[in-house]
Coordinates of C-alpha atoms in Angstrom, one line a residue:
X14 CA 99.1 32.6 -172.5
X15 CA 96.2 30.5 -171.8
X16 CA 98.4 28.2 -169.8
X17 CA 99.9 31.1 -167.8
X18 CA 96.2 32.4 -166.8
X19 CA 95.5 28.8 -165.8
X20 CA 98.4 28.5 -163.6
X21 CA 97.7 31.9 -162.2
X22 CA 94.1 30.6 -161.0
X23 CA 95.5 27.5 -160.0
X24 CA 97.7 29.7 -157.4
X25 CA 95.5 32.1 -156.4
X26 CA 93.2 29.3 -155.8
X27 CA 95.6 27.2 -153.7
X28 CA 96.4 30.3 -152.1
X29 CA 92.9 31.0 -150.7
X30 CA 92.6 27.4 -149.5
X31 CA 95.9 27.6 -147.7
X32 CA 95.1 30.6 -146.2
X33 CA 91.7 29.9 -145.1
X34 CA 93.0 26.9 -143.0
X35 CA 95.8 28.3 -141.4
X36 CA 94.0 31.5 -140.4
X37 CA 91.1 29.2 -138.9
X38 CA 94.1 27.7 -136.9
X39 CA 96.1 30.5 -136.0
X40 CA 94.3 33.8 -136.9
X41 CA 95.3 36.6 -138.5
X42 CA 98.6 37.7 -136.5
X43 CA 99.9 34.6 -135.9
X44 CA 99.7 33.0 -139.5
X45 CA 102.6 34.1 -141.9
X46 CA 102.5 34.7 -145.6
X47 CA 105.9 32.2 -145.5
X48 CA 103.6 29.2 -144.1
X49 CA 100.5 29.9 -146.3
X50 CA 102.7 29.9 -149.5
X51 CA 104.5 26.7 -148.3
X52 CA 101.2 25.2 -147.7
X53 CA 100.0 26.3 -151.3
X54 CA 103.1 25.7 -153.2
X55 CA 103.4 29.3 -154.4
X56 CA 106.3 31.7 -153.9
X57 CA 106.0 34.5 -151.5
X58 CA 105.5 37.4 -154.3
X59 CA 102.4 35.9 -155.7
X60 CA 100.4 37.0 -152.0
X61 CA 101.1 40.5 -153.7
X62 CA 100.4 39.7 -157.2
X63 CA 97.1 38.4 -156.6
X64 CA 95.6 39.9 -153.6
X65 CA 98.1 43.0 -152.6
X66 CA 98.8 42.2 -149.1
X67 CA 98.4 39.8 -146.2
X68 CA 95.2 42.2 -144.8
X69 CA 93.5 41.6 -148.3
X70 CA 94.0 37.8 -148.5
X71 CA 92.8 37.4 -145.0
X72 CA 89.3 38.9 -146.2
X73 CA 89.1 37.1 -149.3
X74 CA 90.1 34.0 -147.2
X75 CA 87.1 34.6 -145.0
X76 CA 84.7 35.1 -148.0
X77 CA 86.5 32.0 -150.1
X78 CA 85.6 29.7 -146.9
X79 CA 82.3 31.2 -146.3
X80 CA 81.1 30.5 -150.3
X81 CA 82.7 27.1 -150.0
X82 CA 80.3 26.1 -147.2
X83 CA 77.4 27.8 -149.0
X84 CA 78.3 25.5 -151.7
X85 CA 78.3 22.3 -149.8
X86 CA 75.2 23.5 -148.0
X87 CA 73.0 26.1 -149.6
X88 CA 71.1 28.5 -147.5
X89 CA 67.5 26.6 -148.4
X90 CA 68.7 22.7 -147.2
X91 CA 67.8 21.6 -150.3
X92 CA 64.2 22.0 -149.8
X93 CA 62.3 23.3 -153.0
X94 CA 60.9 26.7 -152.9
X95 CA 57.2 25.3 -153.4
X96 CA 57.6 23.0 -150.1
X97 CA 55.2 24.2 -147.1
X98 CA 56.7 27.1 -144.8
X99 CA 57.6 24.4 -142.1
X100 CA 59.5 22.1 -144.2
X101 CA 61.6 25.4 -145.7
X102 CA 62.3 26.5 -142.3
X103 CA 63.6 23.0 -141.2
X104 CA 66.1 23.4 -144.1
X105 CA 67.3 26.3 -143.2
X106 CA 68.2 25.2 -139.8
X107 CA 69.4 22.0 -140.9
X108 CA 72.1 23.6 -143.4
X109 CA 73.3 26.1 -140.8
X110 CA 74.0 23.5 -138.2
X111 CA 75.4 21.1 -140.8
X112 CA 77.7 24.1 -142.0
X113 CA 78.5 24.8 -138.1
X114 CA 79.3 21.3 -137.4
X115 CA 81.4 20.8 -140.4
X116 CA 85.2 21.0 -139.3
X117 CA 86.0 22.4 -143.0
X118 CA 83.9 25.2 -142.4
X119 CA 86.8 27.5 -142.0
X120 CA 84.8 31.1 -142.0
X121 CA 83.5 29.8 -138.0
X122 CA 87.2 29.3 -136.6
X123 CA 88.1 32.3 -138.8
X124 CA 85.6 34.1 -137.3
X125 CA 86.1 33.1 -133.5
X126 CA 89.9 34.0 -134.0
X127 CA 88.5 37.2 -134.7
X128 CA 86.5 37.8 -132.1
X129 CA 89.4 36.5 -129.8
X130 CA 91.9 39.5 -131.4
X131 CA 90.0 41.4 -133.4
X132 CA 91.7 43.3 -136.3
X133 CA 88.5 44.6 -138.1
X134 CA 89.3 43.8 -141.5
X135 CA 86.4 41.5 -141.6
X136 CA 83.5 43.7 -140.4
X137 CA 82.4 44.5 -144.0
X138 CA 83.1 41.2 -145.7
X139 CA 80.9 39.1 -142.8
X140 CA 78.1 41.7 -143.0
X141 CA 77.7 41.3 -146.6
X142 CA 78.3 37.7 -146.5
X143 CA 75.8 37.1 -144.0
X144 CA 72.9 39.4 -144.6
X145 CA 71.1 36.9 -147.1
X146 CA 71.0 34.2 -144.4
X147 CA 69.4 36.5 -142.1
X148 CA 66.9 38.2 -144.5
X149 CA 66.2 35.1 -145.8
X150 CA 64.7 33.7 -142.3
X151 CA 63.0 37.0 -141.7
X152 CA 61.3 36.5 -144.9
X153 CA 60.2 32.7 -143.9
X154 CA 59.2 34.0 -140.4
X155 CA 57.1 36.8 -141.8
X156 CA 55.2 34.6 -144.3
X157 CA 54.2 32.2 -141.6
X158 CA 53.2 35.4 -139.3
X159 CA 51.9 37.3 -142.1
X160 CA 53.9 40.3 -141.1
X161 CA 57.0 42.2 -143.0
X162 CA 60.1 40.8 -142.6
X163 CA 61.2 44.0 -140.6
X164 CA 58.5 43.7 -138.0
X165 CA 59.6 43.3 -134.6
X166 CA 58.0 40.2 -133.8
X167 CA 59.6 38.6 -136.8
X168 CA 63.2 39.7 -136.0
X169 CA 62.5 38.5 -132.3
X170 CA 61.6 35.0 -133.8
X171 CA 64.8 35.2 -136.3
X172 CA 67.2 36.1 -133.5
X173 CA 65.6 33.4 -131.2
X174 CA 66.1 30.9 -134.0
X175 CA 69.7 31.7 -135.2
X176 CA 70.6 31.8 -131.4
X177 CA 69.6 28.0 -130.9
X178 CA 71.3 27.3 -134.3
X179 CA 74.7 29.0 -133.4
X180 CA 74.8 29.2 -129.5
X181 CA 75.1 25.8 -128.7
X182 CA 76.9 24.2 -131.8
X183 CA 79.6 27.2 -131.8
X184 CA 80.1 26.2 -128.1
X185 CA 80.5 22.6 -129.1
X186 CA 83.1 23.4 -132.5
X187 CA 85.2 25.7 -130.0
X188 CA 85.4 23.3 -127.1
X189 CA 86.6 20.3 -129.9
X190 CA 89.6 22.7 -130.4
X191 CA 90.2 23.1 -126.7
X192 CA 92.6 21.3 -124.6
X193 CA 91.6 19.6 -121.1
X194 CA 88.1 20.8 -121.1
X195 CA 86.2 18.1 -119.2
X196 CA 82.8 16.7 -120.9
X197 CA 79.6 18.6 -120.9
X198 CA 77.1 15.9 -121.0
X199 CA 75.7 17.5 -124.3
X200 CA 77.9 15.8 -126.7
X201 CA 75.5 13.2 -128.0
X202 CA 72.7 15.5 -128.5
X203 CA 74.7 18.1 -130.6
X204 CA 76.3 15.5 -132.6
X205 CA 72.8 14.2 -133.8
X206 CA 72.3 17.3 -135.8
X207 CA 69.2 15.9 -137.8
X208 CA 67.5 15.4 -134.3
X209 CA 68.5 18.8 -132.7
X210 CA 67.0 20.6 -135.9
X211 CA 63.9 18.6 -135.7
X212 CA 63.6 19.8 -132.0
X213 CA 64.7 23.9 -133.2
X214 CA 62.4 23.5 -135.7
X215 CA 59.8 22.4 -133.5
X216 CA 60.2 24.6 -131.0
X217 CA 60.5 27.6 -133.1
X218 CA 57.0 26.6 -134.7
X219 CA 55.5 26.5 -131.8
X220 CA 56.3 29.5 -130.9
X221 CA 55.6 31.2 -134.2
X222 CA 52.0 29.8 -133.8
X223 CA 51.6 31.2 -130.6
X224 CA 52.2 34.5 -131.8
X225 CA 50.5 34.3 -134.8
X226 CA 47.2 33.1 -133.1
X227 CA 47.3 35.8 -130.3
X228 CA 44.2 38.0 -130.4
X229 CA 44.8 41.6 -131.2
X230 CA 43.8 42.8 -127.5
X231 CA 46.5 40.1 -126.2
X232 CA 49.3 41.9 -128.6
X233 CA 48.0 45.2 -127.7
X234 CA 48.3 44.6 -123.9
X235 CA 51.7 42.9 -124.4
X236 CA 53.1 46.3 -126.2
X237 CA 51.7 48.3 -123.4
X238 CA 53.2 46.8 -120.2

């Protein structure tokens, strides 16, 4: 009985690994149960047994890919919780960037395919999974601005940082899988993730400091305009 349970867990793991890779390359509609099971060395009935349906497997494979990515690149970037806020911010930025550029981070490619051909199946899973990332970033920025994490300025800063991380690197990731696109000239900058993380951190900290150091009168004038 123990052997059966062990084999069942191994089969489920193999299915998740195969599904996350195939869904990342083909998307939900083009991927088939047959090829997922073939790559996982599993019987097609195993999908129904372990997940119930292709749709459920799709959702769980995205969750699996996301969790594996976070295991490799923890949210804090390996920076201790007692480190200065500036160091913790760089750690979070670097962790996001490393996840994006890693070709094994299949959740990004699954997401891209989902955006190109929406099924609506991943909405809840993505929202639940990414919320801790955005919440942690807002808490850190709020700490630096001495404001609540849901404050308007905090949310704008968090949005700006996310855009600097995801915008260029997601574009670069997508270009690598496309055919025949000419180089942009930015490839060397985007491949040096440590240098890029330093730049985004410095740029973001400058903006945060500028907001923090504004006088109350300046803030009131901007609100009124």
